[in-house]
Coordinates of C-alpha atoms and ligand atoms in Angstrom, one line a residue:
X331 CA 61.4 125.6 139.2
X332 CA 59.6 122.5 139.7
X333 CA 57.9 122.1 143.3
X334 CA 57.7 118.9 145.1
X335 CA 55.3 117.5 147.9
X336 CA 54.7 114.2 149.3
X337 CA 52.8 113.2 152.5
X338 CA 52.4 110.2 154.3
X339 CA 50.0 109.4 157.0
X340 CA 48.2 112.8 157.0
X341 CA 44.3 112.6 157.2
X342 CA 43.8 115.9 155.2
X343 CA 46.3 114.8 152.6
X344 CA 44.7 116.5 149.6
X345 CA 44.2 119.9 151.4
X346 CA 47.9 119.9 152.8
X347 CA 49.1 119.0 149.3
X348 CA 47.2 121.8 147.1
X349 CA 48.3 124.1 150.1
X350 CA 51.6 123.3 149.7
X351 CA 52.0 123.4 146.1
X352 CA 50.3 127.1 146.7
X353 CA 53.2 127.8 148.7
X354 CA 55.7 126.3 146.4
X355 CA 54.2 128.5 143.1
X356 CA 56.6 131.3 143.8
X357 CA 59.3 128.9 142.6
X358 CA 57.8 129.4 139.1
X359 CA 55.6 127.2 137.1
X360 CA 53.3 126.2 134.2
X361 CA 50.9 123.2 135.4
X362 CA 50.5 121.3 138.4
X363 CA 49.1 117.6 139.7
X364 CA 48.6 115.5 142.0
X365 CA 47.7 111.8 143.5
X366 CA 46.3 110.5 146.4
X367 CA 45.9 106.7 147.1
X368 CA 42.2 106.2 147.4
X369 CA 40.5 102.7 147.3
X370 CA 43.3 100.8 146.2
X371 CA 44.6 103.0 143.4
X372 CA 46.4 106.1 142.7
X373 CA 43.9 108.7 141.7
X374 CA 45.5 111.7 139.7
X375 CA 44.4 115.2 138.8
X376 CA 46.4 117.4 136.4
X377 CA 46.3 120.9 135.2
X378 CA 47.9 122.8 132.9
X379 CA 46.5 126.9 132.8
X380 CA 49.7 128.5 133.6
X381 CA 49.6 130.1 136.7
X382 CA 46.2 129.1 137.7
X383 CA 47.0 125.2 137.9
X384 CA 47.0 124.9 141.4
X385 CA 43.7 127.2 141.9
X386 CA 42.2 124.4 139.4
X387 CA 43.6 121.9 141.5
X388 CA 42.1 123.1 144.6
X389 CA 38.6 122.4 143.1
X390 CA 39.3 118.7 143.1
X391 CA 39.8 118.5 146.8
X392 CA 36.2 117.4 147.4
X393 CA 36.8 114.5 144.9
X394 CA 39.0 112.8 147.7
X395 CA 36.8 111.4 150.1
X396 CA 38.1 108.0 151.2
X397 CA 39.2 107.3 154.8
X398 CA 42.5 105.7 153.3
X399 CA 43.2 108.9 151.5
X400 CA 46.2 109.9 153.7
X401 CA 48.9 109.4 151.1
X402 CA 49.9 111.1 148.0
X403 CA 52.3 113.5 145.8
X404 CA 51.8 116.8 144.4
X405 CA 53.8 118.9 141.9
X406 CA 54.2 122.1 140.5
X407 CA 55.9 121.9 136.5
X408 CA 58.2 124.2 135.2
X409 CA 58.3 122.7 131.4
X410 CA 62.0 121.3 130.6
X411 CA 60.9 118.0 128.6
X412 CA 57.9 118.4 126.7
X413 CA 55.2 121.2 126.5
X414 CA 53.2 122.4 129.4
X415 CA 50.2 120.1 129.0
X416 CA 48.1 117.8 131.3
X417 CA 50.0 114.7 129.8
X418 CA 53.4 116.1 130.9
X419 CA 52.3 117.1 134.3
X420 CA 53.2 115.2 137.3
X421 CA 52.7 112.7 138.7
X422 CA 54.0 110.6 135.9
X423 CA 52.9 106.8 136.5
X424 CA 54.3 103.5 134.9
X425 CA 52.2 101.3 132.4
X426 CA 50.0 100.0 135.1
X427 CA 49.3 103.0 137.4
X428 CA 50.8 101.6 140.3
X429 CA 53.8 103.7 140.6
X430 CA 53.6 107.4 140.6
X431 CA 56.5 109.9 140.7
X432 CA 57.4 113.6 141.0
X433 CA 60.7 114.9 139.9
X434 CA 62.7 118.0 139.9
X435 CA 65.6 118.5 137.5
X436 CA 66.7 116.5 134.4
X437 CA 67.4 113.1 133.4
X438 CA 70.1 113.7 131.2
X439 CA 70.3 110.1 129.7
X440 CA 66.7 109.6 129.5
X441 CA 66.5 109.0 125.8
X442 CA 68.8 106.0 126.1
X443 CA 66.7 104.8 129.1
X444 CA 63.2 105.4 127.3
X445 CA 64.5 103.5 124.2
X446 CA 65.3 100.5 126.2
X447 CA 62.3 100.6 128.1
X448 CA 60.2 101.1 125.0
X449 CA 62.3 97.9 123.4
X450 CA 60.7 95.9 126.2
X451 CA 57.1 96.9 125.6
X452 CA 56.6 99.7 128.0
X453 CA 54.1 102.2 126.7
X454 CA 54.5 105.9 127.4
X455 CA 52.0 108.6 127.7
X456 CA 54.2 111.8 128.0
X457 CA 57.2 113.6 126.7
X458 CA 58.8 113.7 129.9
X459 CA 62.3 112.5 131.2
X460 CA 60.3 111.9 134.6
X461 CA 58.2 109.0 133.1
X462 CA 61.4 107.1 132.5
X463 CA 61.7 106.7 136.2
X464 CA 58.4 105.5 136.8
X465 CA 58.9 102.9 134.3
X466 CA 62.3 101.9 135.6
X467 CA 60.5 101.7 139.2
X468 CA 58.0 99.5 137.8
X469 CA 60.8 96.9 136.4
X470 CA 62.9 97.4 139.7
X471 CA 59.6 96.5 141.7
X472 CA 59.5 92.7 140.0
X473 CA 62.6 92.1 142.4
X474 CA 61.6 93.9 145.6
X475 CA 58.3 94.9 147.0
X476 CA 59.9 98.2 148.8
X477 CA 59.6 101.3 146.8
X478 CA 62.6 102.7 148.6
X479 CA 64.8 100.0 147.8
X480 CA 63.7 99.8 144.1
X481 CA 64.2 103.6 144.0
X482 CA 68.0 103.1 145.2
X483 CA 68.5 100.7 142.0
X484 CA 67.1 103.0 139.8
X485 CA 68.7 106.2 141.0
X486 CA 72.0 104.7 140.3
X487 CA 71.1 104.5 136.6
X488 CA 69.9 108.3 136.3
X489 CA 72.5 110.9 135.1
X490 CA 72.1 114.6 136.2
X491 CA 70.9 116.9 139.1
X492 CA 67.5 115.9 140.4
X493 CA 65.2 115.2 143.4
X494 CA 62.6 112.3 143.1
X495 CA 59.7 111.4 145.0
X496 CA 58.2 107.9 144.7
X497 CA 54.9 106.0 146.0
X498 CA 53.3 102.8 144.8
X499 CA 50.0 101.1 145.6
X500 CA 50.8 98.0 147.5
X501 CA 52.4 100.2 150.5
X502 CA 51.1 103.4 149.6
X503 CA 52.0 105.0 153.1
X504 CA 55.6 104.3 152.1
X505 CA 57.1 107.5 150.0
X506 CA 60.6 107.4 149.1
X507 CA 62.8 110.0 148.0
X508 CA 66.3 110.8 146.9
X509 CA 68.4 113.7 145.5
X510 CA 71.4 114.8 143.8
X511 CA 72.4 118.4 143.8
X512 CA 68.4 119.6 143.9
X513 CA 66.7 120.6 146.8
X514 CA 64.6 118.4 149.0
X515 CA 63.9 118.4 152.6
X516 CA 61.8 115.8 155.0
X517 CA 59.7 116.5 157.9
X518 CA 57.7 114.8 160.6
X519 CA 54.9 115.3 163.0
X520 CA 53.6 112.9 165.3
X521 CA 52.8 110.2 162.7
X522 CA 53.0 112.2 159.6
X523 CA 55.9 112.2 157.2
X524 CA 56.3 115.2 154.5
X525 CA 58.8 115.4 152.0
X526 CA 59.1 119.0 149.9
X527 CA 61.6 121.1 147.8
X528 CA 61.5 123.7 150.2
X529 CA 60.6 124.6 153.7
X530 CA 57.5 127.2 153.4
X531 CA 55.5 124.4 151.6
X532 CA 55.2 122.7 154.9
X533 CA 56.0 125.5 157.6
X534 CA 53.6 125.4 160.2
X535 CA 52.6 121.8 159.7
X536 CA 55.7 120.1 160.4
X537 CA 57.6 119.9 163.7
X538 CA 61.2 118.5 163.0
X539 CA 63.1 119.0 159.7
X540 CA 65.8 116.8 158.3
X541 CA 68.3 116.9 155.4
X542 CA 69.4 114.1 153.5
X543 CA 72.9 114.1 151.6
X544 CA 73.2 113.7 148.0
X545 CA 72.7 110.0 146.9
X546 CA 71.1 109.2 150.3
X547 CA 67.7 107.4 149.6
X548 CA 65.0 107.8 152.1
X549 CA 61.8 105.8 152.7
X550 CA 59.3 108.1 154.8
X551 CA 56.4 106.4 156.6
X552 CA 53.9 107.7 159.0
X553 CA 56.6 110.0 160.7
X554 CA 59.3 107.4 160.7
X555 CA 62.3 107.9 158.2
X556 CA 64.4 105.1 157.2
X557 CA 67.6 106.4 155.3
X558 CA 70.5 104.5 153.6
X559 CA 73.1 105.1 150.9
X560 CA 72.9 103.3 147.3
X561 CA 75.0 100.3 148.7
X562 CA 72.4 99.7 151.5
X563 CA 74.6 101.3 154.3
X564 CA 72.5 103.3 157.2
X565 CA 72.6 107.0 156.7
X566 CA 71.6 109.5 159.2
X567 CA 69.2 112.6 158.0
X568 CA 70.5 115.8 159.5
X569 CA 67.8 117.5 161.7
X570 CA 68.1 121.3 161.5
X571 CA 66.0 124.0 163.0
X572 CA 63.5 126.3 161.2
X573 CA 63.2 129.9 162.8
X574 CA 60.7 131.1 160.1
X575 CA 57.4 131.4 160.8
X576 CA 54.2 131.2 159.0
X577 CA 52.9 134.9 159.3
X578 CA 56.4 135.6 157.0
X579 CA 55.6 133.4 154.2
X580 CA 52.0 134.6 154.2
X581 CA 50.8 137.6 152.5
X582 CA 49.4 139.2 155.8
X583 CA 47.0 141.9 154.0
X584 CA 49.2 142.9 151.4
X585 CA 48.1 142.8 147.4
X586 CA 50.9 140.5 146.7
X587 CA 54.5 139.3 148.3
X588 CA 56.5 141.7 146.4
X589 CA 55.4 144.8 148.2
X590 CA 55.4 142.6 151.2
X591 CA 58.8 141.7 151.0
X592 CA 59.6 145.5 149.9
X593 CA 58.4 146.8 153.2
X594 CA 60.0 143.9 155.2
X595 CA 63.9 145.2 154.0
X596 CA 64.3 147.1 157.2
X597 CA 63.6 144.3 159.4
X598 CA 65.6 142.0 156.7
X599 CA 68.6 144.4 157.2
X600 CA 68.2 144.7 161.2
X601 CA 67.8 140.8 161.2
X602 CA 71.0 140.4 159.0
X603 CA 73.1 142.8 161.2
X604 CA 71.5 141.7 164.5
X605 CA 74.2 140.4 167.0
X606 CA 77.1 140.6 164.4
X607 CA 78.2 144.3 164.7
X608 CA 79.7 144.8 167.8
X609 CA 80.6 148.3 167.5
X610 CA 82.0 149.0 171.1
X611 CA 84.1 145.1 171.2
X612 CA 87.6 145.3 169.8
X613 CA 86.9 142.3 167.7
X614 CA 84.2 144.3 165.6
X615 CA 82.4 141.7 164.0
X616 CA 81.1 138.6 164.8
X617 CA 80.5 136.0 162.2
X618 CA 79.9 133.0 164.5
X619 CA 79.2 130.7 161.7
X620 CA 82.0 131.9 159.7
X621 CA 84.5 128.7 160.6
X622 CA 87.1 129.5 158.6
X623 CA 90.9 129.0 159.7
X624 CA 92.1 132.6 160.3
X625 CA 95.6 131.9 159.0
X626 CA 94.1 130.5 155.8
X627 CA 92.1 133.5 155.5
X628 CA 95.1 136.0 156.0
X629 CA 96.9 133.9 153.0
X630 CA 94.4 134.8 150.7
X631 CA 95.5 137.0 148.0
X632 CA 92.6 137.3 145.4
X633 CA 88.8 137.1 145.7
X634 CA 86.4 135.8 142.9
X635 CA 82.7 136.6 143.6
X636 CA 80.0 135.0 141.7
X637 CA 76.4 134.5 141.4
X638 CA 73.2 134.7 139.3
X639 CA 70.7 137.3 138.3
X640 CA 70.2 140.0 141.4
X641 CA 72.9 137.6 143.5
X642 CA 75.1 138.6 140.7
X643 CA 74.3 142.2 141.4
X644 CA 74.9 141.9 145.1
X645 CA 78.5 140.8 144.2
X646 CA 79.0 143.5 142.0
X647 CA 77.5 146.1 144.6
X648 CA 79.5 144.5 147.3
X649 CA 82.9 144.2 145.4
X650 CA 83.6 148.2 146.2
X651 CA 83.6 147.4 149.8
X652 CA 85.7 144.7 150.1
X653 CA 88.3 146.0 147.2
X654 CA 88.5 149.5 149.0
X655 CA 88.5 148.3 152.9
X656 CA 90.7 145.0 152.2
X657 CA 93.0 146.2 149.2
X658 CA 92.7 142.9 147.7
X659 CA 91.7 142.3 143.8
X660 CA 88.4 141.1 143.4
X661 CA 87.3 139.6 140.1
X662 CA 83.5 139.5 139.4
X663 CA 81.6 136.4 137.5
X664 CA 78.4 135.3 136.6
X665 CA 78.3 131.7 137.8
X666 CA 77.3 129.9 134.7
X667 CA 80.5 131.5 132.8
X668 CA 82.7 131.4 135.8
X669 CA 83.9 127.9 135.2
X670 CA 84.5 127.7 131.7
X671 CA 86.9 130.5 131.7
X672 CA 89.4 128.3 133.5
X673 CA 90.2 130.8 136.2
X674 CA 93.3 130.5 138.2
X675 CA 92.3 129.4 141.5
X676 CA 94.7 128.1 144.2
X677 CA 94.4 127.7 148.1
X678 CA 95.0 131.3 148.2
X679 CA 92.0 132.2 146.3
X680 CA 88.9 132.8 148.4
X681 CA 85.4 132.0 146.1
X682 CA 82.4 134.0 147.7
X683 CA 79.3 132.4 145.8
X684 CA 76.1 134.6 146.7
X685 CA 72.7 132.8 146.4
X686 CA 69.4 133.6 148.0
X687 CA 68.3 130.1 147.7
X688 CA 71.6 128.4 147.9
X689 CA 70.2 126.1 145.2
X690 CA 71.0 127.7 142.0
X691 CA 72.6 125.0 139.9
X692 CA 74.9 127.5 137.9
X693 CA 76.4 128.6 141.1
X694 CA 76.7 125.2 143.0
X695 CA 78.4 123.8 139.6
X696 CA 80.7 127.1 139.9
X697 CA 81.5 126.4 143.7
X698 CA 82.1 122.4 143.3
X699 CA 84.7 123.8 140.3
X700 CA 86.4 126.2 143.0
X701 CA 86.3 123.5 145.7
X702 CA 87.9 121.3 143.5
X703 CA 90.4 123.7 142.5
X704 CA 91.7 123.9 146.4
X705 CA 90.3 127.2 146.6
X706 CA 88.7 128.5 150.0
X707 CA 84.9 129.1 149.7
X708 CA 82.4 131.0 151.2
X709 CA 79.0 131.4 150.6
X710 CA 76.3 133.7 151.5
X711 CA 72.5 132.2 151.4
X712 CA 69.3 132.8 153.0
X713 CA 68.7 129.3 153.4
X714 CA 70.2 127.6 156.4
X715 CA 71.3 124.4 155.7
X716 CA 71.1 125.0 151.8
X717 CA 73.1 122.6 149.5
X718 CA 75.7 125.5 149.0
X719 CA 76.0 125.8 152.7
X720 CA 77.1 122.6 153.4
X721 CA 79.3 122.3 150.5
X722 CA 81.2 125.8 151.2
X723 CA 83.9 126.1 153.7
X724 CA 82.3 129.0 155.5
X725 CA 79.0 130.3 155.5
X726 CA 77.2 133.9 156.3
X727 CA 73.3 133.5 156.2
X728 CA 71.5 136.5 155.3
X729 CA 68.4 136.6 157.9
X730 CA 65.7 138.2 155.8
X731 CA 63.3 135.3 156.4
X732 CA 61.2 133.5 153.5
X733 CA 61.2 135.2 150.4
X734 CA 58.1 134.2 147.9
X735 CA 58.1 136.8 145.4
X736 CA 60.0 135.4 142.2
X737 CA 62.0 138.7 141.8
X738 CA 64.5 139.3 144.6
X739 CA 64.2 142.2 147.1
X740 CA 64.5 142.1 150.7
X741 CA 67.4 139.4 150.2
X742 CA 69.3 141.5 147.7
X743 CA 69.6 144.2 150.3
X744 CA 70.6 141.8 153.0
X745 CA 73.2 140.2 150.7
X746 CA 74.9 143.7 150.3
X747 CA 74.6 144.0 154.0
X748 CA 76.1 140.6 154.8
X749 CA 79.1 141.3 152.2
X750 CA 79.8 144.6 153.7
X751 CA 80.2 143.2 157.3
X752 CA 82.5 140.3 155.9
X753 CA 84.4 143.3 154.2
X754 CA 84.7 145.1 157.7
X755 CA 85.6 141.8 159.4
X756 CA 88.4 140.8 156.8
X757 CA 90.0 144.7 156.9
X758 CA 90.3 144.3 160.4
X759 CA 92.1 140.8 160.1
X760 CA 94.2 142.1 157.6
X761 CA 94.6 145.5 159.2
X762 CA 94.4 147.1 155.9
X763 CA 91.9 149.9 156.8
X764 CA 92.1 152.6 159.8
X765 CA 89.9 152.4 162.8
X766 CA 88.3 155.4 161.5
X767 CA 87.1 153.9 157.9
X768 CA 85.7 151.1 159.4
X769 CA 84.0 153.1 162.1
X770 CA 82.6 155.0 159.5
X771 CA 81.2 152.3 157.7
X772 CA 80.0 150.3 161.1
X773 CA 78.1 153.3 161.8
X774 CA 76.4 154.0 158.8
X775 CA 75.4 150.1 158.8
X776 CA 73.7 150.7 162.4
X777 CA 71.9 153.6 161.1
X778 CA 70.9 151.8 157.6
X779 CA 67.5 149.8 158.6
X780 CA 66.1 153.3 160.0
X781 CA 67.0 154.9 156.8
X782 CA 65.4 152.0 154.7
X783 CA 62.4 152.5 156.7
X784 CA 62.3 156.0 156.1
X785 CA 62.0 155.0 152.4
X786 CA 59.6 152.1 152.4
X787 CA 57.3 154.1 154.6
X788 CA 57.3 156.3 151.7
X789 CA 56.1 153.6 149.3
X790 CA 53.2 155.5 148.0
X791 CA 54.8 158.9 147.2
X792 CA 57.3 156.4 144.9
X793 CA 54.4 154.9 143.3
X794 CA 53.5 158.3 142.4
X795 CA 56.9 159.0 140.9
X796 CA 56.9 155.8 138.9
X797 CA 53.7 156.8 137.6
X798 CA 55.0 159.7 135.5
X799 CA 56.8 157.1 133.3
X800 CA 53.7 154.8 133.1
X801 CA 53.3 155.6 129.0
X802 CA 56.8 154.8 128.1
X803 CA 58.1 151.4 126.7
X804 CA 62.0 151.7 126.7
X805 CA 64.2 152.4 129.7
X806 CA 67.8 152.8 130.3
X807 CA 69.5 152.9 133.6
X808 CA 72.8 154.6 134.1
X809 CA 75.1 155.0 137.1
X810 CA 78.6 155.1 137.9
X811 CA 80.9 153.5 140.4
X812 CA 78.4 151.8 143.2
X813 CA 75.3 153.5 141.1
X814 CA 76.7 151.0 138.2
X815 CA 75.3 147.8 139.9
X816 CA 72.1 149.7 141.1
X817 CA 71.4 150.4 137.2
X818 CA 72.0 146.9 136.3
X819 CA 69.6 146.0 139.1
X820 CA 66.9 148.2 138.3
X821 CA 66.6 147.2 134.6
X822 CA 66.7 143.5 135.6
X823 CA 63.7 144.2 138.1
X824 CA 61.8 146.0 135.1
X825 CA 62.8 143.2 132.5
X826 CA 61.7 140.7 135.3
X827 CA 58.3 142.2 136.0
X828 CA 56.9 144.4 133.1
X829 CA 58.8 142.7 130.5
X830 CA 59.8 146.2 129.2
X831 CA 62.8 146.2 127.5
X832 CA 65.3 147.7 129.9
X833 CA 69.3 147.8 130.1
X834 CA 71.7 149.0 132.3
X835 CA 75.1 150.8 131.6
X836 CA 77.7 152.7 133.5
X837 CA 76.9 156.1 132.7
X838 CA 80.2 157.0 131.0
X839 CA 79.8 154.0 128.7
X840 CA 76.9 155.7 127.3
X841 CA 78.4 157.8 124.9
X842 CA 80.2 154.5 123.4
X843 CA 77.2 153.6 121.8
X844 CA 73.8 153.2 123.6
X845 CA 73.4 156.9 123.2
X846 CA 72.3 156.3 119.9
X847 CA 69.0 154.5 121.1
X848 CA 67.9 157.8 122.9
X849 CA 65.2 159.9 121.7
X850 CA 62.3 161.6 123.4
X851 CA 60.3 158.1 123.5
X852 CA 62.8 156.6 126.1
X853 CA 63.5 157.3 129.6
X854 CA 66.8 157.3 131.4
X855 CA 66.7 156.5 135.1
X856 CA 70.2 157.9 136.6
X857 CA 71.6 156.9 139.7
X858 CA 72.5 160.3 140.6
X859 CA 73.1 160.6 144.7
X860 CA 75.6 162.4 145.8
X861 CA 79.1 160.3 145.4
X862 CA 82.5 160.3 144.2
X863 CA 81.5 160.7 140.6
X864 CA 78.2 162.6 141.1
X865 CA 79.7 165.5 138.7
X866 CA 80.6 163.2 136.1
X867 CA 77.1 161.6 136.1
X868 CA 75.9 165.2 136.0
X869 CA 77.8 165.7 133.1
X870 CA 76.5 162.2 131.2
X871 CA 73.0 163.6 132.2
X872 CA 73.5 166.5 130.0
X873 CA 74.2 164.3 127.0
X874 CA 71.0 162.5 127.8
X875 CA 69.0 165.4 128.1
X876 CA 70.4 166.7 124.9
X877 CA 68.7 163.6 123.0
X878 CA 65.2 164.5 124.3
X879 CA 64.9 161.5 126.6
X880 CA 62.9 161.7 129.7
X881 CA 64.8 161.7 132.6
X882 CA 64.1 159.9 136.0
X883 CA 66.4 160.6 138.9
X884 CA 67.5 158.8 142.0
X885 CA 69.0 161.9 144.1
X886 CA 69.3 162.6 147.6
X887 CA 66.8 164.4 149.6
X888 CA 67.2 168.0 149.7
X889 CA 69.8 167.9 146.6
X890 CA 67.8 170.9 144.6
X891 CA 70.8 171.2 142.3
X892 CA 70.4 167.7 141.0
X893 CA 66.6 167.2 141.4
X894 CA 66.5 170.1 139.1
X895 CA 68.3 168.4 136.4
X896 CA 65.4 165.7 136.1
X897 CA 61.8 165.4 134.7
X898 CA 61.1 163.6 138.1
X899 CA 63.0 162.3 141.2
X900 CA 62.8 159.5 143.7
X901 CA 64.1 160.9 146.9
X902 CA 66.4 158.7 148.9
X903 CA 68.5 159.5 152.3
X904 CA 72.4 160.2 152.0
X905 CA 74.4 157.3 153.9
X906 CA 77.8 156.2 153.6
X907 CA 78.7 155.9 149.7
X908 CA 79.7 152.1 150.0
X909 CA 76.0 151.6 151.0
X910 CA 74.4 153.7 148.7
X911 CA 73.0 150.9 146.5
X912 CA 71.2 149.7 149.7
X913 CA 69.0 152.8 149.5
X914 CA 69.0 153.8 145.7
X915 CA 68.1 150.4 144.6
X916 CA 64.5 150.6 146.9
X917 CA 62.8 153.1 144.2
X918 CA 63.5 151.3 141.2
X919 CA 62.1 147.9 142.9
X920 CA 58.8 150.2 143.0
X921 CA 59.2 151.4 139.8
X922 CA 59.6 147.9 138.4
X923 CA 56.1 147.0 140.9
X924 CA 54.2 149.8 139.6
X925 CA 54.8 149.5 135.8
X926 CA 54.1 145.8 135.9
X927 CA 50.9 146.2 137.9
X928 CA 49.8 149.0 135.6
X929 CA 50.3 146.5 132.9
X930 CA 48.1 144.0 134.7
X931 CA 50.9 141.4 135.2
X932 CA 51.3 138.9 138.2
X933 CA 54.2 140.8 140.0
X934 CA 54.7 137.7 142.4
X935 CA 55.0 135.4 139.5
X936 CA 56.3 136.8 136.0
X937 CA 56.1 134.7 133.5
X938 CA 58.8 132.3 132.3
X939 CA 61.2 132.9 135.2
X940 CA 61.6 130.6 138.5
X941 CA 62.7 131.6 141.6
X942 CA 65.4 128.7 142.3
X943 CA 66.8 127.6 139.0
X944 CA 67.7 124.0 139.8
X945 CA 68.9 123.3 135.9
X946 CA 72.0 124.5 134.1
Ligands
G6P171 C1 66.6 133.0 139.1 C2 65.4 134.1 139.8 C3 66.5 135.4 139.8 C4 67.6 135.3 141.0 C5 68.3 134.2 140.5 C6 69.4 133.5 141.4 O1 67.1 133.6 137.9 O2 64.4 134.4 138.9 O3 65.7 136.5 140.6 O4 68.1 136.2 141.2 O5 67.6 132.9 140.1 O6 69.2 132.9 142.5 P1 69.5 132.6 143.7 O7 68.6 132.0 144.6 O8 70.8 132.1 143.4 O9 70.0 134.0 144.5

């Protein structure tokens, strides 16, 4: 979704803005723009050529030569109101070009505000809701000469989740920003001020990073921050520590971020486990940041797990471990559905929200609903101090490092691992599993990074297997038990990246409908690693083969009996059954990767998708 950058006091402002927009491209966008204060006015360039927009924008850097060109705004737009076009790209200006605004989110009441402004003679040049903010600031600046004060006044009129950064020509070094639910961070570095929607935008450039609460306005000027609430009471921006380094958000010689992030999976798991699995310690698991009252946790009699997209699949994959170890009912829900089915929540319910970004609006809204109902909330997030991490009673961070490719890979595996750690922790607390059961899973977790590495080291071999189905155009993924979420995730990855029709089913459900679609032009990808229901998967495979579909297997290394049942097989090491989704998913990431590249698609920035979806 839209990416925002604002800079103040930065001598290479145009370069820094374009570089930030480049690093924010992963969020998904269709057009881009920037404005720089130069020679007493705001000079603006905008491009609307899809994912080439930032590249084209970079060609304008040389046009900004003024010694006063030290402040400006940049934006990658993901269209909501109005088609992708130069006119609708941000920054948006007021009538006179004095005020510039970049914005992420939706102004829900923009139509009524726009009508009022039109009645007062304002002239609009775009179809966006954002432009309303610029014109409202123009009006507010009649009463005050500070853009941050004007923004405070305007913000109270806007409904919806959003983040805004604004500047104006009479004091161009002063940037003003505010947020409601949507992400926004502030950073400084010796006389330089930055505002961005995400950390990678300014990684390596900024020294100190700050969060502001919802409804707090911040004026950022040359490295100084002046934050206040809408009633003008002072507010303290919260400094937080960023441990990500620049090399982890650069491609590092890989063709794309997706292959880099697939290869980083062993490290992502190692870092997520680090220091948490105290095998020889009687406490077993160390989850320092969990910050939950143990009595309260012991009183939990039901768990809901919620997430969107890949994060939802992580919930589904880890549910088996939580149910089996903790002997507690676990319900699953896609976050956008959870709140509307009026689930029964009370202080004995634990709601676990899983989100790579910690900023997905559907999940945030579901989490807020859960907290309002008195349920205990736990968030699994990859971004420290994300909105969800701050909202929840407890948090477990995945330490996968920045993930740039829109489609999640390493954060997905890290989420499953974090949730399985929680399963062990909770089971030990409740005393619902034997020491032997816990030890078996803990040992398997310790061995897991090396097994993942064995697999990622065979990237080229997996591509070879994937190439056998290059010519096919319809894919069905089947699995049972822990193999079912793997099937769903495999199908999602393929849809996201290669735009091929792909569906995932529980293997036993095939005969109740989907089997009607099978013929020799279809591929069935079966998760056939040795687990509790392996024999039943084998039986389902016979049904598939009888319909002539091509069979691609995910099977264990050396399992000739299974391998003989398919036309081709991805081979994965054996592990604890509850951890097999971690290993079994990797070849399916590679399958989606290869089929997308084979068709000439951009794997890092698939069409129509955004990495962080900040609208409902
Ligand atoms: C978007 C992305 C998906 C992602 C989902 C949830 O739809 O395109 O790849 O799985 O959001 O994101 P989250 O940050 O909450 O894990």
